[in-house]
mmCIF file of C-alpha atoms in Angstrom:
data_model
loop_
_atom_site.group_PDB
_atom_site.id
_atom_site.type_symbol
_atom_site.label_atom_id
_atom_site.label_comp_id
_atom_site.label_asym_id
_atom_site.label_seq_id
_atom_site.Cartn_x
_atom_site.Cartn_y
_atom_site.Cartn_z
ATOM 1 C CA UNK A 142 0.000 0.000 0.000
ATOM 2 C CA UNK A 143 1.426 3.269 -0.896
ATOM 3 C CA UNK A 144 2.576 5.958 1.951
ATOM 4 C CA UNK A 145 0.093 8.518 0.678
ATOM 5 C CA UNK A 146 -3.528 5.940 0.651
ATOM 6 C CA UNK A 147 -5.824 7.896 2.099
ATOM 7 C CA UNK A 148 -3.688 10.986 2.895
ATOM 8 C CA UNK A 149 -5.485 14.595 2.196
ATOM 9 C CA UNK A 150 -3.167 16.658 -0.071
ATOM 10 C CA UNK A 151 -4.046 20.061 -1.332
ATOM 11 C CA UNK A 152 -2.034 21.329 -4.588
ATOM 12 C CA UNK A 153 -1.762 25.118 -5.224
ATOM 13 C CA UNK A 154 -1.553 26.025 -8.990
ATOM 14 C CA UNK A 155 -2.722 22.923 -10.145
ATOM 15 C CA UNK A 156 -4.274 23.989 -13.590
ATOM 16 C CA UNK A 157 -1.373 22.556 -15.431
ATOM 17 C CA UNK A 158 2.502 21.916 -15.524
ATOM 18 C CA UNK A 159 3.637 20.605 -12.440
ATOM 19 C CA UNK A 160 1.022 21.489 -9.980
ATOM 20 C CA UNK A 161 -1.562 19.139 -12.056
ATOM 21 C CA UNK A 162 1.534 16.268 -12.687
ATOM 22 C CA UNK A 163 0.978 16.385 -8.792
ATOM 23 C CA UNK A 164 -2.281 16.186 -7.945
ATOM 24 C CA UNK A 165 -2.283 13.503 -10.510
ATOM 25 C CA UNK A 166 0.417 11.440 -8.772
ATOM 26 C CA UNK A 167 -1.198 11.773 -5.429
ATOM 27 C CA UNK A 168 -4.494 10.800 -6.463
ATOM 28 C CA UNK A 169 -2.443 7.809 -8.188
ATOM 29 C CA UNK A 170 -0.948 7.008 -4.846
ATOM 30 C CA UNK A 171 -4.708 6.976 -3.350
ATOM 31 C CA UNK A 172 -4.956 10.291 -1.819
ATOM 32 C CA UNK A 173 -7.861 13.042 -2.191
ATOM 33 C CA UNK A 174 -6.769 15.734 -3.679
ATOM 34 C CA UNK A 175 -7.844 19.307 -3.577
ATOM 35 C CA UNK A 176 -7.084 20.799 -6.763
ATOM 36 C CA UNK A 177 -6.598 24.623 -6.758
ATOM 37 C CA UNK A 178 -6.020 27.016 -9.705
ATOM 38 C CA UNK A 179 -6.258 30.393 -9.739
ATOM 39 C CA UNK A 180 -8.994 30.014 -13.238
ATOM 40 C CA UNK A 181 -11.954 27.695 -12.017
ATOM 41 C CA UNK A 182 -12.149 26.437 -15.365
ATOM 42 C CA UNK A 183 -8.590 24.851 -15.335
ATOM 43 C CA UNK A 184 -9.195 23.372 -11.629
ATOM 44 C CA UNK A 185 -12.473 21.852 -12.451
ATOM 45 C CA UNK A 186 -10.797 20.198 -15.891
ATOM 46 C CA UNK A 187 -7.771 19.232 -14.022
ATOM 47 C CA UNK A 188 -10.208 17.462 -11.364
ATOM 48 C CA UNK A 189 -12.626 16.404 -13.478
ATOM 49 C CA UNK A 190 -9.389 13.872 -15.194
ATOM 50 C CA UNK A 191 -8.459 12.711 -12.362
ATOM 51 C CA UNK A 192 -11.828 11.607 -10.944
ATOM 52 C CA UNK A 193 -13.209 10.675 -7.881
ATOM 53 C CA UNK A 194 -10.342 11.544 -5.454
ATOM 54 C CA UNK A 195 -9.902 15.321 -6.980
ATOM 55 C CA UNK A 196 -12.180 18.201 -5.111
ATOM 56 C CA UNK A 197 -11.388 21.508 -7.036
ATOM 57 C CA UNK A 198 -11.320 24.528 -4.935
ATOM 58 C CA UNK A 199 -10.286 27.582 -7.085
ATOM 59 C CA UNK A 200 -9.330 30.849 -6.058
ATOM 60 C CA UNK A 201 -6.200 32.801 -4.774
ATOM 61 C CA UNK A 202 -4.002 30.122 -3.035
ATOM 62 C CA UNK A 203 -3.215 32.972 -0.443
ATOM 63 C CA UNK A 204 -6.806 32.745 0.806
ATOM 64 C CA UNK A 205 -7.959 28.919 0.190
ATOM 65 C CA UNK A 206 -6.413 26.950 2.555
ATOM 66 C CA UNK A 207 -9.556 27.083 5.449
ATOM 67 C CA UNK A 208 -12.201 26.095 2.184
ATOM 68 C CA UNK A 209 -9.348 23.472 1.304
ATOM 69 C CA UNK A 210 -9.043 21.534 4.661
ATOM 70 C CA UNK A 211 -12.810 21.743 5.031
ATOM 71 C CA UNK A 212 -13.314 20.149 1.516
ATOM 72 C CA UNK A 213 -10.904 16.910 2.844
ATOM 73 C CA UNK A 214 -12.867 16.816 5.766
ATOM 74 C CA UNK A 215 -10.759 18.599 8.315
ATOM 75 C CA UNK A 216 -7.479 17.808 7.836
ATOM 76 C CA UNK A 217 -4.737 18.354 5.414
ATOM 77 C CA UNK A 218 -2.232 15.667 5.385
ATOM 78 C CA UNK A 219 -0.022 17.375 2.548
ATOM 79 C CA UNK A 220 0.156 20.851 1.501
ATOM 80 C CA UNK A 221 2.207 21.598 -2.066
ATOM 81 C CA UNK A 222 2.733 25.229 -2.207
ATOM 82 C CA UNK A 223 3.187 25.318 -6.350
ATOM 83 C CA UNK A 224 1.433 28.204 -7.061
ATOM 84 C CA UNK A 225 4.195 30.961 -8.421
ATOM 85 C CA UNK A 226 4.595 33.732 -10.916
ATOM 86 C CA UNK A 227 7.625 33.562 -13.448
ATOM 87 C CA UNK A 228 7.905 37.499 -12.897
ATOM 88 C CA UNK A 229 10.237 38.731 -15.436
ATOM 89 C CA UNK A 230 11.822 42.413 -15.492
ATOM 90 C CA UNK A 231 14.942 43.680 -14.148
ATOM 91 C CA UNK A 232 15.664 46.391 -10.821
ATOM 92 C CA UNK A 233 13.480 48.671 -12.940
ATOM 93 C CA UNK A 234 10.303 46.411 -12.239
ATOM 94 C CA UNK A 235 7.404 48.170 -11.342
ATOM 95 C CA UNK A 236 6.584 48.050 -7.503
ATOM 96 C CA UNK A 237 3.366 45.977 -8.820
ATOM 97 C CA UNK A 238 5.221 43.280 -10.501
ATOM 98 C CA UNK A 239 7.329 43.132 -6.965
ATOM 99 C CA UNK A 240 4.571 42.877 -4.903
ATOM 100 C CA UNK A 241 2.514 40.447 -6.772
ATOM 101 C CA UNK A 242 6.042 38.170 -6.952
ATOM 102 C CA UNK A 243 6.488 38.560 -3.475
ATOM 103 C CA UNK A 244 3.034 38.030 -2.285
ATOM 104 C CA UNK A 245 2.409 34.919 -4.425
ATOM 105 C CA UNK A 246 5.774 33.478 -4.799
ATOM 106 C CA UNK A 247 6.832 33.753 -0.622
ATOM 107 C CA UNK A 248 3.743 35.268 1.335
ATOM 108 C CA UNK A 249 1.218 32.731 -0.219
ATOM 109 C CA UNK A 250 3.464 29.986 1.613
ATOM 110 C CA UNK A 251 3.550 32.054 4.607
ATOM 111 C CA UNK A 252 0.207 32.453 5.428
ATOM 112 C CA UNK A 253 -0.290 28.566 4.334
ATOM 113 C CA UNK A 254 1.657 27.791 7.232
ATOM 114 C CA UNK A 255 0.320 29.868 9.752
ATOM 115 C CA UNK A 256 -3.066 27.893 8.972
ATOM 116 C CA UNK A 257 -1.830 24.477 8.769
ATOM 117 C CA UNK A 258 0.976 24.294 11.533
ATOM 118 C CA UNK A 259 -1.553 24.099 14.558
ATOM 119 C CA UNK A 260 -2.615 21.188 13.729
ATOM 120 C CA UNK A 261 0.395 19.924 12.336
ATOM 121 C CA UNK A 262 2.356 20.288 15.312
ATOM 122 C CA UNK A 263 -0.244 19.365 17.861
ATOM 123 C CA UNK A 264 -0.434 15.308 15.622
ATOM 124 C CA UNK A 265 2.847 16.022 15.197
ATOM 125 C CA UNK A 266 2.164 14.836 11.843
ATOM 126 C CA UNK A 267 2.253 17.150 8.319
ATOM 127 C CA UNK A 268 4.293 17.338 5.059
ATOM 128 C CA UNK A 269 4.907 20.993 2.921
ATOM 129 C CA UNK A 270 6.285 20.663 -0.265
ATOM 130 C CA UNK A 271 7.577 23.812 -1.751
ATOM 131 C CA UNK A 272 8.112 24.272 -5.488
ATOM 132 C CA UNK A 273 10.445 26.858 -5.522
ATOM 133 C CA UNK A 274 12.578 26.394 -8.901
ATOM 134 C CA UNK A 275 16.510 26.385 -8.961
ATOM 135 C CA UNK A 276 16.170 29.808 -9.425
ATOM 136 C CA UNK A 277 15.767 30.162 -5.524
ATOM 137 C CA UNK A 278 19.494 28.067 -5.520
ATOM 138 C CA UNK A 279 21.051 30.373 -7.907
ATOM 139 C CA UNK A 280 19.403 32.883 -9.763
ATOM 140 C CA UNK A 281 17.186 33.348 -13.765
ATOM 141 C CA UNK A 282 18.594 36.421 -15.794
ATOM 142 C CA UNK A 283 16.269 38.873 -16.630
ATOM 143 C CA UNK A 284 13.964 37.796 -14.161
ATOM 144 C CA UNK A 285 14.907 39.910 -10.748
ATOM 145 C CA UNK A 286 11.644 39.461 -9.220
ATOM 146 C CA UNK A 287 11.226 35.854 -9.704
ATOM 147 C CA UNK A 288 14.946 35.214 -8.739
ATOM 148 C CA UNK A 289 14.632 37.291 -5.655
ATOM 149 C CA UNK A 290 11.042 35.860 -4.497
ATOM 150 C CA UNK A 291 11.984 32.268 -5.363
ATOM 151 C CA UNK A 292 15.319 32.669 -2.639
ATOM 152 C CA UNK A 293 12.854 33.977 -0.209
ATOM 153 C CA UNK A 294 10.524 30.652 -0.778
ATOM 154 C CA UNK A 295 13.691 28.718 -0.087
ATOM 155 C CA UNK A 296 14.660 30.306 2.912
ATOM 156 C CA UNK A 297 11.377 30.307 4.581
ATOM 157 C CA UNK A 298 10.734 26.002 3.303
ATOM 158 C CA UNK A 299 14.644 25.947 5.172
ATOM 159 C CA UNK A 300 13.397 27.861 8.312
ATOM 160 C CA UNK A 301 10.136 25.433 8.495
ATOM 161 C CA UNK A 302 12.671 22.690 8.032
ATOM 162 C CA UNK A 303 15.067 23.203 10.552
ATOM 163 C CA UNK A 304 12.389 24.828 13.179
ATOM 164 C CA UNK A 305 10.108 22.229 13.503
ATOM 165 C CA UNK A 306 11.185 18.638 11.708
ATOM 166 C CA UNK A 307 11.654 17.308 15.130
ATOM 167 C CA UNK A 308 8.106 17.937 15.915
ATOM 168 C CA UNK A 309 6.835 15.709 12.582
ATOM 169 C CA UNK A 310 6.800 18.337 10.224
ATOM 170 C CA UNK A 311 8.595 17.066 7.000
ATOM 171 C CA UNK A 312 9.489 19.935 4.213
ATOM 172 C CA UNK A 313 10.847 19.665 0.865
ATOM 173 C CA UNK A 314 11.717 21.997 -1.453
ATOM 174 C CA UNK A 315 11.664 21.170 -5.489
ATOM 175 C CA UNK A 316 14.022 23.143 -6.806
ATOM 176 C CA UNK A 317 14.152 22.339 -11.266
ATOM 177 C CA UNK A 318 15.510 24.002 -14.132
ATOM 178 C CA UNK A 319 13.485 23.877 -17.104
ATOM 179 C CA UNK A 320 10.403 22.475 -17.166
ATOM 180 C CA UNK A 321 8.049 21.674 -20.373
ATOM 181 C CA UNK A 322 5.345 24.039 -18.843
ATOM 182 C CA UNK A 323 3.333 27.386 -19.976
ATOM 183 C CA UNK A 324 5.672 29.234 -17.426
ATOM 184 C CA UNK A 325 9.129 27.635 -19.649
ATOM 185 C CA UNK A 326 7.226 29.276 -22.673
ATOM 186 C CA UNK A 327 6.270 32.821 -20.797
ATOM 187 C CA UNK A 328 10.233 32.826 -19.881
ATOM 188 C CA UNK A 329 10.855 33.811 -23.579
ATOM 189 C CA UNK A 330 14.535 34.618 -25.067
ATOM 190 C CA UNK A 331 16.391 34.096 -21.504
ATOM 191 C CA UNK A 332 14.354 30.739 -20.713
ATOM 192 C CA UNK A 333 15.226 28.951 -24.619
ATOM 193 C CA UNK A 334 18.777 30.448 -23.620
ATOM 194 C CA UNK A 335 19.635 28.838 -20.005
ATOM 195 C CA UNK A 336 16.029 26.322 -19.380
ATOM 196 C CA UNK A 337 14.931 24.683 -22.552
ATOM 197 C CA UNK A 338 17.708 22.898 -23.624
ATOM 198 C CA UNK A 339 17.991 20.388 -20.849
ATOM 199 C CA UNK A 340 14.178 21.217 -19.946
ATOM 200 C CA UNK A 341 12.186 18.230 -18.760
ATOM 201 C CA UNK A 342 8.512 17.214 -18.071
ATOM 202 C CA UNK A 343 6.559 18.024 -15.329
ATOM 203 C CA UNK A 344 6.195 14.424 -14.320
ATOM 204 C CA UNK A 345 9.910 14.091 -13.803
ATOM 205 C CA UNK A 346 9.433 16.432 -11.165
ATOM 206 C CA UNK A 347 7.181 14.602 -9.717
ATOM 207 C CA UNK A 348 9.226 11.776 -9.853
ATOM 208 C CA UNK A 349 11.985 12.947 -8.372
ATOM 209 C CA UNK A 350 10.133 14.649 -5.207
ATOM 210 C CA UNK A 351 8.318 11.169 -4.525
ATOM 211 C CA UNK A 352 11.890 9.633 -4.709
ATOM 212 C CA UNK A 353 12.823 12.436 -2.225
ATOM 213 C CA UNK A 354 9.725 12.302 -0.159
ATOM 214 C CA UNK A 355 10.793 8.600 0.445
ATOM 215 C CA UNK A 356 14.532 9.180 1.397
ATOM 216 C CA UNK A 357 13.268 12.135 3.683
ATOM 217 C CA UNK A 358 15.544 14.850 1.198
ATOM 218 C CA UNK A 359 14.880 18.522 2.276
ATOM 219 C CA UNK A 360 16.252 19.337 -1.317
ATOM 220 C CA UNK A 361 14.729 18.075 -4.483
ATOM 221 C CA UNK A 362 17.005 18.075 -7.477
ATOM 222 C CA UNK A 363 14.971 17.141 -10.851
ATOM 223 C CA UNK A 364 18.323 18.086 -12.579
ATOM 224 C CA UNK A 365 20.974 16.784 -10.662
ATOM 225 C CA UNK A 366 23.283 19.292 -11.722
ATOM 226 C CA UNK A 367 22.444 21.685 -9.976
ATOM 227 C CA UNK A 368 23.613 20.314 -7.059
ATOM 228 C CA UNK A 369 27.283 21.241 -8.333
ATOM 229 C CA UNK A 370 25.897 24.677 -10.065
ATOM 230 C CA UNK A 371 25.316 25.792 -6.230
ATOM 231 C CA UNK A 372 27.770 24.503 -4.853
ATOM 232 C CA UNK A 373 30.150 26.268 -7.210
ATOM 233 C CA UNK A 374 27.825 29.572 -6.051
ATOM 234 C CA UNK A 375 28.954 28.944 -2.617
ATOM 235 C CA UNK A 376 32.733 28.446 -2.562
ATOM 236 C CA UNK A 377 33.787 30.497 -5.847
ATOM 237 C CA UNK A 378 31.039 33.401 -6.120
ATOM 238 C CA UNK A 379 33.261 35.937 -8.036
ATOM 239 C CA UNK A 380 33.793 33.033 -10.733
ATOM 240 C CA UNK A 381 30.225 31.999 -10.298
ATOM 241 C CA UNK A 382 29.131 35.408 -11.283
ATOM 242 C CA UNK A 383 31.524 36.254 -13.739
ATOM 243 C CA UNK A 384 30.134 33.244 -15.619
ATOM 244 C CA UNK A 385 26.667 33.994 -14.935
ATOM 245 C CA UNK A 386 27.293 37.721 -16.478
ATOM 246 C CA UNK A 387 28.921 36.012 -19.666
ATOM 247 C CA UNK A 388 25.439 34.463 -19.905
ATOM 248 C CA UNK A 389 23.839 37.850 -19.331
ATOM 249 C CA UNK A 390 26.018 39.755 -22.014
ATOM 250 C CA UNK A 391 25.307 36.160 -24.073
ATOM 251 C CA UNK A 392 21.403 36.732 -23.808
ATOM 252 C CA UNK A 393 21.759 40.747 -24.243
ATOM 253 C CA UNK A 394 23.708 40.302 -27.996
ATOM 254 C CA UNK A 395 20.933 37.699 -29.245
#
């Protein structure tokens, strides 16, 4: 019997790409899945494939997570923070793009966890699962809100992590490159430079966070490469960014 029979999971931003890959997998696994999307249309559809064990619940996944845990019956088991916006722009942003990066890409997993931890830590018993992007390792060029938002998801999955995993709270944090998804597309020039060529589908993330999920990994690596890529970030920055500005100057002259 698999670990997840019979577990509640809710997925944010599961209209397509990853966050549906997800909600498909659970359900596969025997869980009932709450399937949120921002558009009701693509929640219901999403829901509607999977069957029996998908409840769609659309809406803002800053503000579903009470309408969520009631649909499951009380209790959410699993709670996939996937919802995110591939905010492009550079320092120049407008404060609008900003805030809507920061408020869906960190604050919607914020106030996720000030609902769900309660409960969590009085079972001792709950699982968040963070896709943040490897991004939130290293950084996307021309994409300084969505680089900058994705390292605050990290740190805050990292800070649940190391606060509270001796009290049964288990976080992991999916951090790809390129994935097939709308978002790869809405990246443009700078995603078919650095993410497409070694993109891969969305159910190889999922793959790789159920293989993760299993060996109790904090850190989910769909592209094992990065792994080195960050590590190179940490002990050699100065080389790290000179290399990372040759991609820059790269993307700028295409």
């Amino acid at each position: 019997m698999s670990a997840y029979q019979d577990q509640r999971v809710v997925v944010t931003g599961a209209g397509g790409g990853i966050g549906a890959a997800l909600a498909h997998r659970f359900a596969a696994e025997g869980a009932t899945v709450v399937v949120n999307d921002l558009d009701p249309a693509k929640a219901a559809s999403v829901a509607a494939a999977i069957g029996a064990r998908a409840i769609p619940v659309p809406g803002d996944a800053s503000a579903i997570v009470a309408e969520a845990r009631e649909a499951l019956g009380g209790t959410v088991d699993v709670y996939c923070a996937n919802a995110g916006l591939a905010s492009g722009g550079d320092a120049f942003a407008d404060e609008a793009v900003w805030e809507a990066a920061w408020d869906t890409n960190v604050m919607a997993h914020v106030r996720a966890a000030r609902l769900l931890l309660p409960d969590w830590l009085e079972r001792e018993s709950g699982r968040f699962v963070s896709t943040v992007s490897a991004a939130g390792l290293l950084t996307m060029i021309g994409a300084a809100p969505y680089s900058v938002t994705k390292h605050g998801a990290l740190a805050f999955a990292e800070w649940l992590s190391l606060t509270y995993r001796h009290r049964g709270v288990q976080v992991h944090a999916i951090c790809p490159q390129g994935v097939r998804t709308d978002m790869l597309t809405a990246a443009g020039s700078a995603g078919e430079l650095v993410l497409a060529p070694t993109a891969i589908e969305p159910e190889a993330v999922v793959d790789a966070l159920f293989d993760g999920m299993e060996k109790g990994r904090f850190l989910i690596l769909p592209h094992p490469e990065v792994a080195d890529f960050y590590a190179a970030r940490a002990t050699e920055p100065d080389r790290w960014l000179s290399g990372m500005n040759h991609l820059q100057q790269k993307w700028e002259t295409r």
